[in-house]
Amino acid sequence: MTIVEASRILPITSRASTPSLEGSLGMGLKGERSPARPPLDPVECLVCLIHGRLQQVSGSLRMEADVLAYAAGLVASWPSRTEVFVSSYEYVERLIGVRDYYRSRKEELNKAALSSLPQIRIPETLPEALEFMAAANGIDISMPGYKPGFARLVKGLGEKPHYRGVARESLLDLEGASRLVVVLDNAGEAVFDMAASSKLSSRYGIELVFVARSEPYEIDVTSSEAEELAGRLGLDARIIATGSRLPVFHPKALPESRRLVSDPSSIVLVKGIANLEAYMDFHEDFAGSRLLFLLRAKCNPLSRFFEVSMADPIIASASYVKERLKNWREGVLRG
């Protein structure tokens, strides 16, 4: 279905309403409050939001206007980065009348990853496996300044990450943990993450659990897609769903998924930008969790946050993220 066809069969009876801008995003403007969970950058994060959502309605000025109006309403209230991005994705689905509008791309990415897997050496030791998984975060939807692709992902699998808040020599040891939990991110890279973490769980003799969103969001794998991939890979693992489009760190995610991630007997590997930013939004609920974030800094705000070059891979501890976030937000408010 084309965008033009969708606009004909899916009339929007009420235009996206824009709440009053009173009490809006308010990044240091006199008389405006600051949001409790602000974006990392008050300009670039909004550009990323609009860039991502307009891709699906390009060519229809009416739909572009609707998306912009809806986004403006979200920005005016700004509950959190997580809710703004998820709500706007869901709105575009309704607007064009196409559920899971990245489905074909996800299928292509997973197929390519499964086909290439026999030619890729999957590390079996903890440091190498985590470095491999961090480097594998090369897939995403198009972002300002970053053009992802499967070939780019494969080419970068050997890149060494920057360590933040944890040294390579002192990475969390899986001995003593009751399970390895992997919070999955994008299609394609999820195949590599599942293969690498399976080797780790076998090596240390502990349970393997994958956490994924229940409903579609961008090119993230859903829990049902993760189950299919685990079956095709022949993995002995549990798949836990968050219950909706929301990531596991959101307070409305299913309690079972949040308990697994917050359990100090779990070693939790968190993949990608959206999961990291959800943790930034709601980290107060996960004190004591044993988390490591594995991602690439695929945008300028994150490259500045982690003090790395654009698209560099990173392995970061939760304590580093929290402390850096505290200082970062204080700097934004002062600015």
Coordinates of C-alpha atoms in Angstrom, one line a residue:
M1 CA 0.0 0.0 0.0
T2 CA 1.4 3.4 -0.9
I3 CA 1.1 6.5 1.3
V4 CA -1.3 8.1 -1.1
E5 CA -3.6 5.0 -1.0
A6 CA -3.5 4.9 2.7
S7 CA -4.5 8.6 2.9
R8 CA -7.6 7.8 0.8
I9 CA -8.9 4.9 2.7
L10 CA -7.9 6.1 6.2
P11 CA -9.6 9.5 6.7
I12 CA -8.4 11.3 9.8
T13 CA -11.6 12.6 11.2
S14 CA -9.9 14.8 13.8
R15 CA -6.6 16.5 13.3
A16 CA -3.8 15.8 15.8
S17 CA -4.4 18.3 18.6
T18 CA -1.6 20.3 20.0
P19 CA -1.8 21.0 23.8
S20 CA -1.1 24.4 25.1
L21 CA 2.6 25.1 25.0
E22 CA 2.4 26.5 28.6
G23 CA 4.7 24.3 30.7
S24 CA 6.3 22.8 27.6
L25 CA 9.8 21.4 27.1
G26 CA 11.3 24.4 28.7
M27 CA 15.0 24.0 28.3
G28 CA 16.1 27.0 30.3
L29 CA 13.5 29.5 28.8
K30 CA 12.4 32.0 31.4
G31 CA 9.1 31.1 33.0
E32 CA 9.0 27.6 31.7
R33 CA 9.4 24.4 33.8
S34 CA 11.9 21.8 32.8
P35 CA 10.6 18.2 32.3
A36 CA 11.4 15.6 34.9
R37 CA 12.9 13.3 32.2
P38 CA 14.3 15.6 29.5
P39 CA 15.9 14.5 26.3
L40 CA 19.7 14.5 26.2
D41 CA 19.7 17.4 23.8
P42 CA 16.7 19.8 23.5
V43 CA 17.2 20.3 19.8
E44 CA 18.9 17.2 18.3
C45 CA 16.6 14.7 20.0
L46 CA 13.6 16.4 18.5
V47 CA 15.2 16.5 15.1
C48 CA 15.7 12.7 15.4
L49 CA 12.1 12.2 16.4
I50 CA 10.7 14.1 13.4
H51 CA 13.3 12.6 11.0
G52 CA 12.2 9.1 12.0
R53 CA 8.5 9.6 11.9
L54 CA 8.3 11.6 8.7
Q55 CA 10.0 8.9 6.7
Q56 CA 6.8 6.8 6.6
V57 CA 4.6 9.7 5.4
S58 CA 6.9 11.4 3.0
G59 CA 5.0 12.5 -0.1
S60 CA 1.7 13.3 1.7
L61 CA 1.7 16.9 2.9
R62 CA -1.5 16.3 4.9
M63 CA 0.0 13.4 6.7
E64 CA 3.3 15.2 7.3
A65 CA 1.3 18.0 8.9
D66 CA -0.6 15.6 11.1
V67 CA 2.6 13.9 12.3
L68 CA 4.2 17.3 13.0
A69 CA 1.1 18.5 14.9
Y70 CA 0.9 15.3 17.0
A71 CA 4.7 15.5 17.7
A72 CA 4.2 19.1 18.8
G73 CA 1.7 18.0 21.3
L74 CA 4.0 15.3 22.7
V75 CA 6.9 17.8 22.9
A76 CA 4.7 20.2 24.8
S77 CA 4.0 17.7 27.6
W78 CA 7.2 15.6 27.2
P79 CA 6.5 12.8 29.7
S80 CA 9.7 11.0 28.8
R81 CA 11.8 10.3 25.7
T82 CA 10.5 6.7 25.8
E83 CA 6.8 7.7 25.7
V84 CA 7.3 10.4 23.1
F85 CA 9.0 8.1 20.7
V86 CA 6.7 5.1 21.3
S87 CA 3.5 7.2 21.1
S88 CA 4.6 8.9 17.9
Y89 CA 5.4 5.6 16.3
E90 CA 2.0 4.2 17.2
Y91 CA 0.4 7.4 15.8
V92 CA 2.1 6.9 12.5
E93 CA 0.8 3.3 12.4
R94 CA -2.7 4.5 12.9
L95 CA -2.3 7.3 10.4
I96 CA -1.2 5.2 7.5
G97 CA -3.2 2.1 8.4
V98 CA -0.3 -0.2 8.4
R99 CA 0.6 -2.2 11.4
D100 CA 4.3 -3.0 12.0
Y101 CA 5.4 -0.9 9.0
Y102 CA 9.0 -2.1 9.2
R103 CA 8.1 -5.7 9.1
S104 CA 9.6 -6.5 5.7
R105 CA 12.8 -4.8 6.7
K106 CA 13.0 -6.8 9.9
E107 CA 12.5 -10.0 8.0
E108 CA 15.2 -9.1 5.5
L109 CA 17.7 -8.2 8.3
N110 CA 17.0 -11.5 10.2
K111 CA 17.3 -13.5 7.0
A112 CA 20.7 -11.8 6.2
A113 CA 22.0 -12.4 9.7
L114 CA 21.0 -16.1 9.7
S115 CA 22.6 -16.6 6.3
S116 CA 25.8 -15.0 7.4
L117 CA 26.1 -16.6 10.8
P118 CA 28.0 -19.7 9.7
Q119 CA 30.8 -17.4 8.3
I120 CA 31.1 -15.3 11.5
R121 CA 33.2 -16.4 14.5
I122 CA 31.1 -16.0 17.6
P123 CA 33.2 -15.4 20.7
E124 CA 32.9 -17.7 23.7
T125 CA 34.6 -15.8 26.4
L126 CA 33.0 -13.0 28.4
P127 CA 35.0 -10.0 27.3
E128 CA 35.1 -10.9 23.7
A129 CA 31.4 -11.8 23.6
L130 CA 30.3 -8.5 25.1
E131 CA 32.6 -6.6 22.8
F132 CA 31.1 -8.5 19.8
M133 CA 27.6 -7.7 21.0
A134 CA 28.4 -4.0 21.5
A135 CA 29.9 -3.8 18.0
A136 CA 26.8 -5.6 16.6
N137 CA 24.6 -2.6 17.4
G138 CA 25.1 -1.2 13.9
I139 CA 21.5 -1.6 12.6
D140 CA 18.7 1.0 13.2
I141 CA 16.3 3.1 11.3
S142 CA 17.8 6.0 9.5
M143 CA 19.0 8.7 11.9
P144 CA 20.4 12.2 11.3
G145 CA 24.1 11.7 10.5
Y146 CA 23.9 7.9 10.6
K147 CA 23.0 5.6 7.7
P148 CA 22.7 2.1 8.9
G149 CA 23.0 -1.1 6.8
F150 CA 23.6 -4.8 7.2
A151 CA 26.9 -4.7 5.4
R152 CA 28.1 -1.9 7.8
L153 CA 27.0 -4.1 10.7
V154 CA 29.0 -7.1 9.6
K155 CA 32.1 -5.0 8.7
G156 CA 32.2 -3.5 12.2
L157 CA 31.8 -6.6 14.2
G158 CA 35.5 -6.7 15.1
E159 CA 35.7 -3.1 16.3
K160 CA 36.7 -2.7 19.9
P161 CA 34.4 -0.7 22.2
H162 CA 35.1 2.1 24.6
Y163 CA 34.6 1.1 28.3
R164 CA 32.8 3.5 30.5
G165 CA 32.5 2.7 34.3
V166 CA 33.9 -0.8 33.9
A167 CA 37.3 -2.0 32.9
R168 CA 37.8 -4.9 30.5
E169 CA 39.8 -6.8 33.0
S170 CA 37.1 -6.5 35.7
L171 CA 33.9 -7.3 33.6
L172 CA 31.2 -8.8 35.6
D173 CA 31.9 -12.5 36.1
L174 CA 28.9 -14.8 35.3
E175 CA 30.0 -17.2 38.0
G176 CA 27.5 -16.9 40.9
A177 CA 24.8 -15.5 38.7
S178 CA 21.6 -17.5 38.3
R179 CA 20.8 -16.3 34.8
L180 CA 22.0 -14.3 31.9
V181 CA 19.3 -11.8 30.7
V182 CA 19.7 -10.1 27.3
V183 CA 17.4 -7.1 26.5
L184 CA 17.1 -7.3 22.8
D185 CA 17.1 -4.5 20.3
N186 CA 17.1 -4.5 16.5
A187 CA 16.4 -7.2 14.0
G188 CA 19.5 -8.6 12.4
E189 CA 21.8 -7.8 15.3
A190 CA 19.5 -9.8 17.6
V191 CA 20.6 -13.0 15.7
F192 CA 24.2 -12.3 16.6
D193 CA 23.3 -11.3 20.2
M194 CA 21.3 -14.5 20.7
A195 CA 24.1 -16.7 19.3
A196 CA 26.8 -15.0 21.4
S197 CA 24.8 -15.0 24.7
S198 CA 23.9 -18.7 24.1
K199 CA 27.6 -19.6 24.1
L200 CA 28.1 -17.6 27.3
S201 CA 25.2 -19.3 29.1
S202 CA 26.4 -22.7 28.0
R203 CA 30.0 -21.9 29.1
Y204 CA 28.9 -20.8 32.6
G205 CA 26.0 -23.3 32.9
I206 CA 23.3 -20.7 33.7
E207 CA 19.8 -20.0 32.4
L208 CA 19.5 -17.8 29.4
V209 CA 16.6 -15.3 29.1
F210 CA 15.8 -12.9 26.3
V211 CA 13.5 -9.8 26.9
A212 CA 11.7 -8.1 24.0
R213 CA 8.8 -5.8 23.4
S214 CA 5.5 -7.6 22.8
E215 CA 4.3 -5.2 20.1
P216 CA 6.2 -3.7 17.1
Y217 CA 8.3 -0.7 17.5
E218 CA 10.6 0.5 14.7
I219 CA 12.9 -2.4 13.8
D220 CA 13.2 -3.9 17.3
V221 CA 12.5 -7.6 17.4
T222 CA 9.3 -8.5 19.2
S223 CA 8.9 -11.4 21.6
S224 CA 7.2 -13.6 19.0
E225 CA 10.0 -12.8 16.5
A226 CA 12.6 -13.6 19.2
E227 CA 10.9 -17.0 19.8
E228 CA 11.0 -17.8 16.1
L229 CA 14.7 -16.9 16.0
A230 CA 15.5 -18.9 19.1
G231 CA 13.8 -21.9 17.4
R232 CA 15.8 -21.5 14.2
L233 CA 19.0 -21.2 16.1
G234 CA 18.2 -24.2 18.3
L235 CA 18.6 -22.2 21.5
D236 CA 17.5 -23.4 25.0
A237 CA 16.2 -20.0 26.3
R238 CA 13.2 -18.3 27.8
I239 CA 11.6 -15.4 26.0
I240 CA 10.0 -12.8 28.2
A241 CA 7.7 -10.1 26.8
T242 CA 7.2 -6.6 28.1
G243 CA 3.5 -6.7 27.5
S244 CA 3.3 -3.8 25.0
R245 CA 5.5 -1.6 22.8
L246 CA 7.1 -0.2 25.8
P247 CA 10.7 -1.3 26.8
V248 CA 11.3 -3.3 29.9
F249 CA 12.5 -0.3 32.0
H250 CA 9.2 1.5 31.6
P251 CA 7.0 1.3 34.7
K252 CA 4.1 -0.2 32.6
A253 CA 6.1 -3.1 31.4
L254 CA 5.0 -6.5 32.7
P255 CA 6.1 -7.1 36.3
E256 CA 7.8 -10.4 35.4
S257 CA 10.1 -8.7 32.8
R258 CA 11.0 -5.9 35.3
R259 CA 11.7 -8.4 38.1
L260 CA 14.1 -10.3 35.9
V261 CA 16.0 -7.2 35.0
S262 CA 16.1 -5.8 38.6
D263 CA 17.0 -9.2 40.2
P264 CA 20.6 -8.8 41.5
S265 CA 21.2 -12.5 40.8
S266 CA 20.7 -11.8 37.0
I267 CA 23.5 -10.5 34.8
V268 CA 21.7 -8.2 32.4
L269 CA 23.1 -7.1 29.0
V270 CA 21.1 -4.2 27.6
K271 CA 21.3 -3.6 23.9
G272 CA 20.8 -0.4 22.0
I273 CA 19.9 3.2 22.3
A274 CA 16.1 3.0 23.1
N275 CA 16.7 0.6 25.9
L276 CA 19.5 2.8 27.3
E277 CA 17.3 5.9 27.1
A278 CA 14.4 4.1 28.8
Y279 CA 16.8 3.3 31.6
M280 CA 17.8 6.9 31.8
D281 CA 14.2 7.8 32.0
F282 CA 13.3 5.4 34.8
H283 CA 16.6 4.2 36.4
E284 CA 15.3 4.9 39.9
D285 CA 13.4 1.6 39.8
F286 CA 16.5 -0.5 39.1
A287 CA 18.9 0.3 41.9
G288 CA 21.1 -2.7 42.6
S289 CA 20.6 -4.3 39.2
R290 CA 23.6 -5.8 37.5
L291 CA 23.4 -4.0 34.2
L292 CA 25.8 -3.5 31.3
F293 CA 24.8 -1.4 28.3
L294 CA 26.1 -2.5 24.9
L295 CA 25.5 -0.1 22.0
R296 CA 27.0 2.3 19.4
A297 CA 26.8 6.0 19.8
K298 CA 24.8 6.5 16.6
C299 CA 23.8 10.1 17.3
N300 CA 25.7 13.3 18.3
P301 CA 24.1 13.6 21.8
L302 CA 25.2 10.0 22.7
S303 CA 28.7 10.5 21.3
R304 CA 29.0 13.6 23.5
F305 CA 27.5 11.8 26.5
F306 CA 30.0 9.0 26.3
E307 CA 32.8 11.2 24.9
V308 CA 33.4 9.0 21.9
S309 CA 33.4 9.5 18.2
M310 CA 30.2 9.1 16.2
A311 CA 29.0 5.4 15.9
D312 CA 31.8 4.0 18.2
P313 CA 30.8 0.9 20.2
I314 CA 30.5 1.3 24.0
I315 CA 30.3 -1.0 27.0
A316 CA 29.0 1.1 30.0
S317 CA 28.0 0.3 33.6
A318 CA 24.7 1.4 35.1
S319 CA 26.6 3.4 37.7
Y320 CA 28.5 5.3 35.1
V321 CA 25.3 6.1 33.2
K322 CA 23.5 7.4 36.3
E323 CA 26.3 9.6 37.4
R324 CA 27.0 10.9 33.9
L325 CA 23.3 11.6 33.5
K326 CA 23.1 13.5 36.7
N327 CA 25.9 15.8 35.8
W328 CA 24.6 16.1 32.2
R329 CA 21.2 17.2 33.3
E330 CA 22.5 19.6 35.8
G331 CA 24.6 21.2 33.0
V332 CA 21.6 21.4 30.7
L333 CA 19.5 23.1 33.4
R334 CA 22.3 25.6 34.1
G335 CA 22.7 26.3 30.4

